[in-house]
Amino acid sequence: MSSDIDVPSSGLSADGNAPSPSGKGGAASATTAGEAPPRTSDRGAATRSALLAAAGEVFCEAGFAQAAVTDIVARAGASVGSLYHHFNGKADLYLTLFDEFQNRQQERTREAINTAREAGERDPMRLFIAGAGAYLNGCLSERHVARLFISGDGPPGFDRVMRQRLNKWARRNAALFHTADGGVDEALVIVLTGAMAGAVSEVSGSDDEEVSRRLADDIMAIVGTIRNPRTQQP
């Protein structure tokens, strides 16, 4: 994925000022004494954000395969050239949206687990439930985005990316579940991770938020009862 770089100087108005939101230079873009003018890198970042937001909307409405680059740039108020300045193409936009969603989800789960730990919780399953519940809540609060990534309509190879993310999540979960001999309860981690993958699919795919939240609560209640009888400590 390409990194943000400053827009060229041709993006400035004739008087050298950055354009105002209306696209015109002059008094509207003038700054008061001691106030720094907008940086071109800030404008580039704003364009990148607008492209991502527009891509998310178009993908959710039309699906990845049917989404057109021209529709994305039109909705973003940008140009095709600016899109390829920031991204390698439609697939890059999709994968960036997925990465950013997963980063937000990871932060939600981290905060939930840390909050539980700060409250004195030490039981691995309850910590897992705290994090998993936060993840499902994130799927509910961003249901259209979450649904996009489980729809099966992604760029070629996206299923492999999903599997890699699932494996990474499983490895993080493994850190919570240690056996008496200091190892990892891999069987329990596999069962829990698989259960959560199914839960995410069902919760994200529902059109009724109230039903989805009840389902999420029921799933968490059941997941919380799962134990490995071979490794469970007395």
Tab-separated table of N, CA and C in Angstrom, residues 3-167:
chain	number	residue	atom	x	y	z
A	3	SER	N	2.217	4.989	0.605
A	3	SER	CA	2.149	5.866	1.772
A	3	SER	C	1.692	7.242	1.357
A	4	ASP	N	1.286	8.023	2.354
A	4	ASP	CA	0.879	9.402	2.069
A	4	ASP	C	2.085	10.223	1.676
A	5	ILE	N	1.966	10.994	0.633
A	5	ILE	CA	3.003	11.939	0.248
A	5	ILE	C	2.341	13.258	-0.087
A	6	ASP	N	3.119	14.337	0.009
A	6	ASP	CA	2.554	15.658	-0.197
A	6	ASP	C	1.986	15.794	-1.604
A	7	VAL	N	0.862	16.516	-1.708
A	7	VAL	CA	0.327	16.795	-3.029
A	7	VAL	C	1.261	17.775	-3.716
A	8	PRO	N	1.352	17.756	-5.039
A	8	PRO	CA	2.267	18.643	-5.747
A	8	PRO	C	1.895	20.101	-5.579
A	9	SER	N	2.871	20.971	-5.835
A	9	SER	CA	2.651	22.405	-5.652
A	9	SER	C	1.583	22.942	-6.581
A	10	SER	N	1.269	22.185	-7.656
A	10	SER	CA	0.222	22.645	-8.561
A	10	SER	C	-1.127	22.657	-7.875
A	11	GLY	N	-1.210	22.032	-6.681
A	11	GLY	CA	-2.456	22.045	-5.935
A	11	GLY	C	-2.697	23.360	-5.235
A	12	LEU	N	-1.721	24.293	-5.288
A	12	LEU	CA	-1.886	25.593	-4.663
A	12	LEU	C	-2.571	26.554	-5.619
A	13	SER	N	-3.195	27.575	-5.037
A	13	SER	CA	-3.845	28.577	-5.871
A	13	SER	C	-2.804	29.520	-6.447
A	14	ALA	N	-3.244	30.381	-7.335
A	14	ALA	CA	-2.311	31.249	-8.040
A	14	ALA	C	-1.544	32.159	-7.108
A	15	ASP	N	-2.137	32.503	-5.946
A	15	ASP	CA	-1.449	33.400	-5.026
A	15	ASP	C	-0.576	32.641	-4.030
A	16	GLY	N	-0.480	31.310	-4.211
A	16	GLY	CA	0.412	30.524	-3.361
A	16	GLY	C	-0.237	29.982	-2.126
A	17	ASN	N	-1.506	30.349	-1.869
A	17	ASN	CA	-2.210	29.843	-0.702
A	17	ASN	C	-2.862	28.509	-1.021
A	18	ALA	N	-3.044	27.687	0.017
A	18	ALA	CA	-3.776	26.445	-0.177
A	18	ALA	C	-5.231	26.787	-0.438
A	19	PRO	N	-5.907	26.043	-1.301
A	19	PRO	CA	-7.306	26.339	-1.597
A	19	PRO	C	-8.177	26.204	-0.361
A	20	SER	N	-9.229	26.998	-0.325
A	20	SER	CA	-10.216	26.871	0.745
A	20	SER	C	-11.047	25.634	0.485
A	21	PRO	N	-11.922	25.226	1.449
A	21	PRO	CA	-12.760	24.065	1.208
A	21	PRO	C	-13.568	24.157	-0.069
A	22	SER	N	-13.846	25.367	-0.535
A	22	SER	CA	-14.608	25.508	-1.772
A	22	SER	C	-13.737	25.327	-2.986
A	23	GLY	N	-12.410	25.178	-2.762
A	23	GLY	CA	-11.505	24.973	-3.879
A	23	GLY	C	-10.908	26.256	-4.404
A	24	LYS	N	-11.201	27.400	-3.787
A	24	LYS	CA	-10.711	28.685	-4.267
A	24	LYS	C	-9.705	29.245	-3.286
A	25	GLY	N	-8.739	29.975	-3.820
A	25	GLY	CA	-7.734	30.591	-2.963
A	25	GLY	C	-8.185	31.966	-2.524
A	26	GLY	N	-7.222	32.798	-2.086
A	26	GLY	CA	-7.565	34.163	-1.731
A	26	GLY	C	-7.880	34.313	-0.272
A	27	ALA	N	-8.749	35.298	0.037
A	27	ALA	CA	-9.029	35.666	1.415
A	27	ALA	C	-9.587	34.503	2.220
A	28	ALA	N	-10.355	33.628	1.571
A	28	ALA	CA	-10.973	32.528	2.302
A	28	ALA	C	-9.939	31.589	2.881
A	29	SER	N	-8.733	31.539	2.269
A	29	SER	CA	-7.720	30.622	2.749
A	29	SER	C	-6.612	31.341	3.501
A	30	ALA	N	-6.750	32.633	3.695
A	30	ALA	CA	-5.716	33.375	4.398
A	30	ALA	C	-5.710	32.991	5.864
A	31	THR	N	-4.553	33.086	6.501
A	31	THR	CA	-4.446	32.737	7.915
A	31	THR	C	-4.127	33.980	8.716
A	32	THR	N	-4.492	33.964	9.982
A	32	THR	CA	-4.196	35.081	10.847
A	32	THR	C	-2.747	35.010	11.297
A	33	ALA	N	-2.267	36.107	11.879
A	33	ALA	CA	-0.874	36.158	12.307
A	33	ALA	C	-0.592	35.070	13.323
A	34	GLY	N	0.517	34.389	13.120
A	34	GLY	CA	0.934	33.351	14.047
A	34	GLY	C	0.252	32.020	13.810
A	35	GLU	N	-0.626	31.931	12.810
A	35	GLU	CA	-1.348	30.684	12.520
A	35	GLU	C	-0.754	30.062	11.276
A	36	ALA	N	-0.308	28.813	11.388
A	36	ALA	CA	0.356	28.160	10.260
A	36	ALA	C	-0.668	27.826	9.177
A	37	PRO	N	-0.304	27.985	7.916
A	37	PRO	CA	-1.208	27.618	6.828
A	37	PRO	C	-1.352	26.105	6.745
A	38	PRO	N	-2.431	25.616	6.146
A	38	PRO	CA	-2.626	24.170	6.025
A	38	PRO	C	-1.473	23.535	5.265
A	39	ARG	N	-0.989	22.416	5.733
A	39	ARG	CA	0.089	21.715	5.060
A	39	ARG	C	-0.483	20.860	3.938
A	40	THR	N	0.278	20.747	2.851
A	40	THR	CA	-0.192	19.925	1.743
A	40	THR	C	-0.321	18.474	2.171
A	41	SER	N	0.508	18.029	3.140
A	41	SER	CA	0.397	16.647	3.609
A	41	SER	C	-0.931	16.428	4.309
A	42	ASP	N	-1.438	17.476	5.013
A	42	ASP	CA	-2.745	17.377	5.652
A	42	ASP	C	-3.836	17.234	4.600
A	43	ARG	N	-3.715	17.978	3.529
A	43	ARG	CA	-4.695	17.885	2.446
A	43	ARG	C	-4.637	16.514	1.804
A	44	GLY	N	-3.429	15.976	1.651
A	44	GLY	CA	-3.288	14.638	1.089
A	44	GLY	C	-3.936	13.596	1.979
A	45	ALA	N	-3.762	13.756	3.290
A	45	ALA	CA	-4.368	12.818	4.239
A	45	ALA	C	-5.889	12.919	4.182
A	46	ALA	N	-6.410	14.136	4.018
A	46	ALA	CA	-7.855	14.320	3.938
A	46	ALA	C	-8.410	13.649	2.685
A	47	THR	N	-7.678	13.779	1.582
A	47	THR	CA	-8.101	13.128	0.344
A	47	THR	C	-8.100	11.616	0.510
A	48	ARG	N	-7.059	11.103	1.131
A	48	ARG	CA	-6.965	9.658	1.363
A	48	ARG	C	-8.140	9.175	2.215
A	49	SER	N	-8.454	9.909	3.274
A	49	SER	CA	-9.573	9.537	4.140
A	49	SER	C	-10.896	9.575	3.385
A	50	ALA	N	-11.056	10.594	2.544
A	50	ALA	CA	-12.292	10.710	1.764
A	50	ALA	C	-12.437	9.546	0.793
A	51	LEU	N	-11.340	9.138	0.200
A	51	LEU	CA	-11.366	8.001	-0.729
A	51	LEU	C	-11.730	6.709	0.003
A	52	LEU	N	-11.166	6.522	1.185
A	52	LEU	CA	-11.476	5.319	1.953
A	52	LEU	C	-12.942	5.298	2.376
A	53	ALA	N	-13.444	6.444	2.840
A	53	ALA	CA	-14.846	6.516	3.263
A	53	ALA	C	-15.777	6.235	2.083
A	54	ALA	N	-15.458	6.832	0.937
A	54	ALA	CA	-16.282	6.626	-0.253
A	54	ALA	C	-16.211	5.176	-0.718
A	55	ALA	N	-15.021	4.598	-0.666
A	55	ALA	CA	-14.865	3.201	-1.074
A	55	ALA	C	-15.689	2.291	-0.178
A	56	GLY	N	-15.665	2.556	1.130
A	56	GLY	CA	-16.455	1.748	2.048
A	56	GLY	C	-17.932	1.794	1.712
A	57	GLU	N	-18.431	2.982	1.394
A	57	GLU	CA	-19.847	3.132	1.060
A	57	GLU	C	-20.183	2.400	-0.244
A	58	VAL	N	-19.337	2.581	-1.245
A	58	VAL	CA	-19.606	1.955	-2.549
A	58	VAL	C	-19.498	0.438	-2.452
A	59	PHE	N	-18.492	-0.063	-1.733
A	59	PHE	CA	-18.345	-1.508	-1.569
A	59	PHE	C	-19.559	-2.097	-0.851
A	60	CYS	N	-20.027	-1.412	0.190
A	60	CYS	CA	-21.170	-1.919	0.944
A	60	CYS	C	-22.439	-1.917	0.097
A	61	GLU	N	-22.564	-0.955	-0.789
A	61	GLU	CA	-23.764	-0.850	-1.616
A	61	GLU	C	-23.730	-1.795	-2.816
A	62	ALA	N	-22.578	-1.856	-3.481
A	62	ALA	CA	-22.499	-2.593	-4.744
A	62	ALA	C	-21.723	-3.897	-4.657
A	63	GLY	N	-20.947	-4.070	-3.574
A	63	GLY	CA	-20.059	-5.216	-3.509
A	63	GLY	C	-18.738	-4.895	-4.168
A	64	PHE	N	-17.715	-5.651	-3.848
A	64	PHE	CA	-16.400	-5.356	-4.400
A	64	PHE	C	-16.371	-5.536	-5.913
A	65	ALA	N	-16.907	-6.642	-6.404
A	65	ALA	CA	-16.795	-6.952	-7.832
A	65	ALA	C	-17.477	-5.902	-8.703
A	66	GLN	N	-18.631	-5.400	-8.249
A	66	GLN	CA	-19.395	-4.449	-9.060
A	66	GLN	C	-19.021	-2.997	-8.800
A	67	ALA	N	-18.234	-2.743	-7.774
A	67	ALA	CA	-17.849	-1.359	-7.467
A	67	ALA	C	-16.939	-0.812	-8.553
A	68	ALA	N	-17.191	0.416	-8.941
A	68	ALA	CA	-16.391	1.063	-9.974
A	68	ALA	C	-15.524	2.152	-9.365
A	69	VAL	N	-14.277	2.214	-9.806
A	69	VAL	CA	-13.361	3.246	-9.333
A	69	VAL	C	-13.938	4.634	-9.592
A	70	THR	N	-14.593	4.814	-10.729
A	70	THR	CA	-15.160	6.127	-11.067
A	70	THR	C	-16.239	6.531	-10.061
A	71	ASP	N	-17.014	5.555	-9.578
A	71	ASP	CA	-18.036	5.861	-8.571
A	71	ASP	C	-17.387	6.267	-7.252
A	72	ILE	N	-16.293	5.608	-6.895
A	72	ILE	CA	-15.602	5.910	-5.643
A	72	ILE	C	-15.033	7.324	-5.667
A	73	VAL	N	-14.331	7.680	-6.744
A	73	VAL	CA	-13.710	9.007	-6.787
A	73	VAL	C	-14.769	10.098	-6.895
A	74	ALA	N	-15.877	9.818	-7.577
A	74	ALA	CA	-16.941	10.817	-7.675
A	74	ALA	C	-17.541	11.084	-6.299
A	75	ARG	N	-17.760	10.036	-5.531
A	75	ARG	CA	-18.341	10.210	-4.210
A	75	ARG	C	-17.368	10.900	-3.265
A	76	ALA	N	-16.082	10.661	-3.471
A	76	ALA	CA	-15.068	11.281	-2.616
A	76	ALA	C	-14.770	12.718	-3.027
A	77	GLY	N	-15.263	13.129	-4.188
A	77	GLY	CA	-14.933	14.449	-4.693
A	77	GLY	C	-13.474	14.549	-5.082
A	78	ALA	N	-12.926	13.432	-5.557
A	78	ALA	CA	-11.508	13.374	-5.912
A	78	ALA	C	-11.384	12.996	-7.384
A	79	SER	N	-10.182	12.644	-7.775
A	79	SER	CA	-9.930	12.254	-9.151
A	79	SER	C	-9.349	10.852	-9.182
A	80	VAL	N	-9.416	10.228	-10.349
A	80	VAL	CA	-8.817	8.907	-10.498
A	80	VAL	C	-7.320	8.978	-10.227
A	81	GLY	N	-6.698	10.069	-10.659
A	81	GLY	CA	-5.260	10.233	-10.427
A	81	GLY	C	-4.924	10.281	-8.941
A	82	SER	N	-5.774	10.954	-8.153
A	82	SER	CA	-5.515	11.045	-6.717
A	82	SER	C	-5.693	9.685	-6.057
A	83	LEU	N	-6.626	8.886	-6.573
A	83	LEU	CA	-6.804	7.548	-6.007
A	83	LEU	C	-5.537	6.723	-6.201
A	84	TYR	N	-5.003	6.748	-7.418
A	84	TYR	CA	-3.794	5.964	-7.683
A	84	TYR	C	-2.545	6.607	-7.095
A	85	HIS	N	-2.665	7.843	-6.648
A	85	HIS	CA	-1.572	8.480	-5.920
A	85	HIS	C	-1.441	7.870	-4.526
A	86	HIS	N	-2.591	7.502	-3.926
A	86	HIS	CA	-2.606	6.982	-2.552
A	86	HIS	C	-2.732	5.463	-2.479
A	87	PHE	N	-3.330	4.854	-3.493
A	87	PHE	CA	-3.589	3.418	-3.455
A	87	PHE	C	-3.210	2.777	-4.780
A	88	ASN	N	-3.006	1.474	-4.740
A	88	ASN	CA	-2.643	0.752	-5.962
A	88	ASN	C	-3.850	0.402	-6.817
A	89	GLY	N	-5.044	0.588	-6.270
A	89	GLY	CA	-6.244	0.278	-7.024
A	89	GLY	C	-7.378	-0.112	-6.099
A	90	LYS	N	-8.404	-0.714	-6.680
A	90	LYS	CA	-9.609	-1.056	-5.927
A	90	LYS	C	-9.320	-2.084	-4.833
A	91	ALA	N	-8.518	-3.086	-5.146
A	91	ALA	CA	-8.190	-4.115	-4.149
A	91	ALA	C	-7.423	-3.515	-2.973
A	92	ASP	N	-6.532	-2.582	-3.260
A	92	ASP	CA	-5.755	-1.932	-2.197
A	92	ASP	C	-6.685	-1.153	-1.264
A	93	LEU	N	-7.680	-0.491	-1.825
A	93	LEU	CA	-8.669	0.215	-1.004
A	93	LEU	C	-9.394	-0.764	-0.084
A	94	TYR	N	-9.817	-1.880	-0.642
A	94	TYR	CA	-10.557	-2.887	0.126
A	94	TYR	C	-9.704	-3.429	1.266
A	95	LEU	N	-8.455	-3.788	0.971
A	95	LEU	CA	-7.574	-4.346	1.994
A	95	LEU	C	-7.221	-3.315	3.059
A	96	THR	N	-7.105	-2.061	2.666
A	96	THR	CA	-6.830	-1.006	3.652
A	96	THR	C	-8.022	-0.832	4.581
A	97	LEU	N	-9.232	-0.861	4.029
A	97	LEU	CA	-10.432	-0.786	4.862
A	97	LEU	C	-10.480	-1.964	5.844
A	98	PHE	N	-10.119	-3.139	5.366
A	98	PHE	CA	-10.113	-4.318	6.234
A	98	PHE	C	-9.076	-4.168	7.339
A	99	ASP	N	-7.883	-3.726	6.987
A	99	ASP	CA	-6.833	-3.537	7.996
A	99	ASP	C	-7.258	-2.520	9.051
A	100	GLU	N	-7.851	-1.419	8.620
A	100	GLU	CA	-8.248	-0.382	9.565
A	100	GLU	C	-9.379	-0.873	10.473
A	101	PHE	N	-10.309	-1.648	9.910
A	101	PHE	CA	-11.380	-2.218	10.724
A	101	PHE	C	-10.800	-3.184	11.760
A	102	GLN	N	-9.877	-4.026	11.330
A	102	GLN	CA	-9.273	-4.983	12.259
A	102	GLN	C	-8.451	-4.268	13.333
A	103	ASN	N	-7.809	-3.178	12.975
A	103	ASN	CA	-7.063	-2.404	13.981
A	103	ASN	C	-8.012	-1.825	15.031
A	104	ARG	N	-9.163	-1.331	14.581
A	104	ARG	CA	-10.150	-0.814	15.546
A	104	ARG	C	-10.678	-1.939	16.426
A	105	GLN	N	-10.894	-3.096	15.829
A	105	GLN	CA	-11.368	-4.248	16.598
A	105	GLN	C	-10.321	-4.701	17.621
A	106	GLN	N	-9.084	-4.713	17.205
A	106	GLN	CA	-8.012	-5.113	18.120
A	106	GLN	C	-7.929	-4.153	19.300
A	107	GLU	N	-8.110	-2.868	19.031
A	107	GLU	CA	-8.064	-1.885	20.108
A	107	GLU	C	-9.250	-2.074	21.054
A	108	ARG	N	-10.417	-2.379	20.507
A	108	ARG	CA	-11.584	-2.629	21.356
A	108	ARG	C	-11.345	-3.816	22.288
A	109	THR	N	-10.826	-4.906	21.737
A	109	THR	CA	-10.607	-6.095	22.559
A	109	THR	C	-9.516	-5.845	23.591
A	110	ARG	N	-8.468	-5.124	23.199
A	110	ARG	CA	-7.386	-4.834	24.136
A	110	ARG	C	-7.898	-3.997	25.308
A	111	GLU	N	-8.684	-2.981	25.008
A	111	GLU	CA	-9.222	-2.132	26.068
A	111	GLU	C	-10.129	-2.925	27.003
A	112	ALA	N	-10.950	-3.808	26.439
A	112	ALA	CA	-11.871	-4.591	27.262
A	112	ALA	C	-11.116	-5.535	28.192
A	113	ILE	N	-10.086	-6.198	27.664
A	113	ILE	CA	-9.305	-7.120	28.489
A	113	ILE	C	-8.520	-6.362	29.549
A	114	ASN	N	-7.937	-5.237	29.170
A	114	ASN	CA	-7.190	-4.440	30.152
A	114	ASN	C	-8.106	-3.916	31.259
A	115	THR	N	-9.311	-3.502	30.888
A	115	THR	CA	-10.260	-3.024	31.887
A	115	THR	C	-10.629	-4.140	32.856
A	116	ALA	N	-10.839	-5.335	32.319
A	116	ALA	CA	-11.164	-6.476	33.176
A	116	ALA	C	-9.999	-6.800	34.109
A	117	ARG	N	-8.797	-6.748	33.596
A	117	ARG	CA	-7.621	-7.031	34.430
A	117	ARG	C	-7.456	-5.985	35.519
A	118	GLU	N	-7.671	-4.722	35.158
A	118	GLU	CA	-7.543	-3.658	36.147
A	118	GLU	C	-8.592	-3.793	37.252
A	119	ALA	N	-9.717	-4.431	36.927
A	119	ALA	CA	-10.767	-4.660	37.924
A	119	ALA	C	-10.472	-5.899	38.770
A	120	GLY	N	-9.334	-6.550	38.494
A	120	GLY	CA	-8.932	-7.694	39.296
A	120	GLY	C	-9.228	-9.051	38.700
A	121	GLU	N	-9.769	-9.075	37.468
A	121	GLU	CA	-10.098	-10.357	36.850
A	121	GLU	C	-8.819	-11.068	36.395
A	122	ARG	N	-8.745	-12.351	36.715
A	122	ARG	CA	-7.576	-13.146	36.317
A	122	ARG	C	-7.967	-14.432	35.601
A	123	ASP	N	-9.243	-14.788	35.660
A	123	ASP	CA	-9.676	-16.026	35.012
A	123	ASP	C	-9.544	-15.903	33.496
A	124	PRO	N	-8.788	-16.806	32.843
A	124	PRO	CA	-8.555	-16.706	31.401
A	124	PRO	C	-9.836	-16.673	30.572
A	125	MET	N	-10.813	-17.517	30.936
A	125	MET	CA	-12.042	-17.555	30.156
A	125	MET	C	-12.805	-16.244	30.268
A	126	ARG	N	-12.853	-15.668	31.445
A	126	ARG	CA	-13.569	-14.398	31.596
A	126	ARG	C	-12.856	-13.269	30.864
A	127	LEU	N	-11.540	-13.321	30.828
A	127	LEU	CA	-10.800	-12.328	30.049
A	127	LEU	C	-11.083	-12.517	28.556
A	128	PHE	N	-11.129	-13.775	28.125
A	128	PHE	CA	-11.454	-14.056	26.725
A	128	PHE	C	-12.851	-13.543	26.397
A	129	ILE	N	-13.805	-13.806	27.286
A	129	ILE	CA	-15.178	-13.357	27.061
A	129	ILE	C	-15.244	-11.841	26.968
A	130	ALA	N	-14.471	-11.147	27.804
A	130	ALA	CA	-14.460	-9.678	27.759
A	130	ALA	C	-13.978	-9.191	26.398
A	131	GLY	N	-12.887	-9.769	25.921
A	131	GLY	CA	-12.350	-9.359	24.626
A	131	GLY	C	-13.244	-9.759	23.470
A	132	ALA	N	-13.754	-11.005	23.512
A	132	ALA	CA	-14.614	-11.482	22.436
A	132	ALA	C	-15.919	-10.699	22.382
A	133	GLY	N	-16.447	-10.359	23.554
A	133	GLY	CA	-17.663	-9.551	23.585
A	133	GLY	C	-17.455	-8.184	22.971
A	134	ALA	N	-16.289	-7.595	23.246
A	134	ALA	CA	-15.973	-6.290	22.655
A	134	ALA	C	-15.841	-6.402	21.140
A	135	TYR	N	-15.281	-7.521	20.683
A	135	TYR	CA	-15.132	-7.732	19.240
A	135	TYR	C	-16.512	-7.831	18.575
A	136	LEU	N	-17.414	-8.598	19.182
A	136	LEU	CA	-18.760	-8.718	18.621
A	136	LEU	C	-19.503	-7.385	18.656
A	137	ASN	N	-19.309	-6.616	19.722
A	137	ASN	CA	-19.936	-5.293	19.787
A	137	ASN	C	-19.425	-4.397	18.666
A	138	GLY	N	-18.129	-4.536	18.355
A	138	GLY	CA	-17.581	-3.777	17.236
A	138	GLY	C	-18.220	-4.178	15.921
A	139	CYS	N	-18.474	-5.481	15.749
A	139	CYS	CA	-19.153	-5.951	14.533
A	139	CYS	C	-20.564	-5.394	14.446
A	140	LEU	N	-21.205	-5.239	15.609
A	140	LEU	CA	-22.556	-4.692	15.621
A	140	LEU	C	-22.565	-3.195	15.340
A	141	SER	N	-21.615	-2.477	15.938
A	141	SER	CA	-21.578	-1.025	15.743
A	141	SER	C	-21.125	-0.655	14.334
A	142	GLU	N	-20.395	-1.547	13.675
A	142	GLU	CA	-19.968	-1.321	12.288
A	142	GLU	C	-20.454	-2.485	11.426
A	143	ARG	N	-21.736	-2.790	11.568
A	143	ARG	CA	-22.280	-4.010	10.959
A	143	ARG	C	-22.117	-4.044	9.442
A	144	HIS	N	-22.327	-2.914	8.785
A	144	HIS	CA	-22.228	-2.901	7.324
A	144	HIS	C	-20.798	-3.183	6.868
A	145	VAL	N	-19.833	-2.660	7.621
A	145	VAL	CA	-18.430	-2.910	7.274
A	145	VAL	C	-18.074	-4.357	7.564
A	146	ALA	N	-18.474	-4.857	8.746
A	146	ALA	CA	-18.177	-6.241	9.102
A	146	ALA	C	-18.794	-7.207	8.095
A	147	ARG	N	-20.012	-6.904	7.674
A	147	ARG	CA	-20.704	-7.773	6.708
A	147	ARG	C	-19.976	-7.795	5.371
A	148	LEU	N	-19.409	-6.670	5.002
A	148	LEU	CA	-18.674	-6.586	3.741
A	148	LEU	C	-17.568	-7.629	3.681
A	149	PHE	N	-16.869	-7.814	4.801
A	149	PHE	CA	-15.697	-8.679	4.786
A	149	PHE	C	-16.026	-10.156	4.948
A	150	ILE	N	-17.264	-10.485	5.275
A	150	ILE	CA	-17.648	-11.896	5.366
A	150	ILE	C	-18.567	-12.292	4.213
A	151	SER	N	-18.774	-11.381	3.274
A	151	SER	CA	-19.718	-11.624	2.191
A	151	SER	C	-19.188	-12.604	1.155
A	152	GLY	N	-17.874	-12.801	1.136
A	152	GLY	CA	-17.278	-13.646	0.109
A	152	GLY	C	-16.983	-12.896	-1.172
A	153	ASP	N	-17.369	-11.625	-1.225
A	153	ASP	CA	-17.150	-10.810	-2.421
A	153	ASP	C	-15.988	-9.858	-2.159
A	154	GLY	N	-14.789	-10.397	-2.221
A	154	GLY	CA	-13.595	-9.597	-2.005
A	154	GLY	C	-12.614	-9.803	-3.143
A	155	PRO	N	-11.484	-9.147	-3.085
A	155	PRO	CA	-10.482	-9.318	-4.148
A	155	PRO	C	-9.888	-10.714	-4.112
A	156	PRO	N	-9.285	-11.161	-5.202
A	156	PRO	CA	-8.666	-12.485	-5.242
A	156	PRO	C	-7.641	-12.633	-4.112
A	157	GLY	N	-7.704	-13.754	-3.418
A	157	GLY	CA	-6.760	-14.013	-2.336
A	157	GLY	C	-7.203	-13.493	-0.986
A	158	PHE	N	-8.385	-12.827	-0.932
A	158	PHE	CA	-8.801	-12.255	0.347
A	158	PHE	C	-9.124	-13.339	1.373
A	159	ASP	N	-9.567	-14.507	0.912
A	159	ASP	CA	-9.842	-15.591	1.849
A	159	ASP	C	-8.577	-15.999	2.592
A	160	ARG	N	-7.438	-15.919	1.916
A	160	ARG	CA	-6.164	-16.228	2.577
A	160	ARG	C	-5.839	-15.175	3.629
A	161	VAL	N	-6.116	-13.916	3.327
A	161	VAL	CA	-5.902	-12.838	4.293
A	161	VAL	C	-6.764	-13.061	5.527
A	162	MET	N	-8.016	-13.473	5.320
A	162	MET	CA	-8.914	-13.738	6.433
A	162	MET	C	-8.388	-14.882	7.297
A	163	ARG	N	-7.880	-15.928	6.652
A	163	ARG	CA	-7.343	-17.054	7.418
A	163	ARG	C	-6.130	-16.633	8.234
A	164	GLN	N	-5.281	-15.791	7.647
A	164	GLN	CA	-4.102	-15.308	8.366
A	164	GLN	C	-4.515	-14.498	9.590
A	165	ARG	N	-5.545	-13.656	9.430
A	165	ARG	CA	-6.030	-12.863	10.564
A	165	ARG	C	-6.604	-13.770	11.650
A	166	LEU	N	-7.324	-14.812	11.234
A	166	LEU	CA	-7.904	-15.735	12.193
A	166	LEU	C	-6.805	-16.467	12.957
A	167	ASN	N	-5.766	-16.869	12.248
A	167	ASN	CA	-4.642	-17.544	12.901
A	167	ASN	C	-3.928	-16.614	13.876
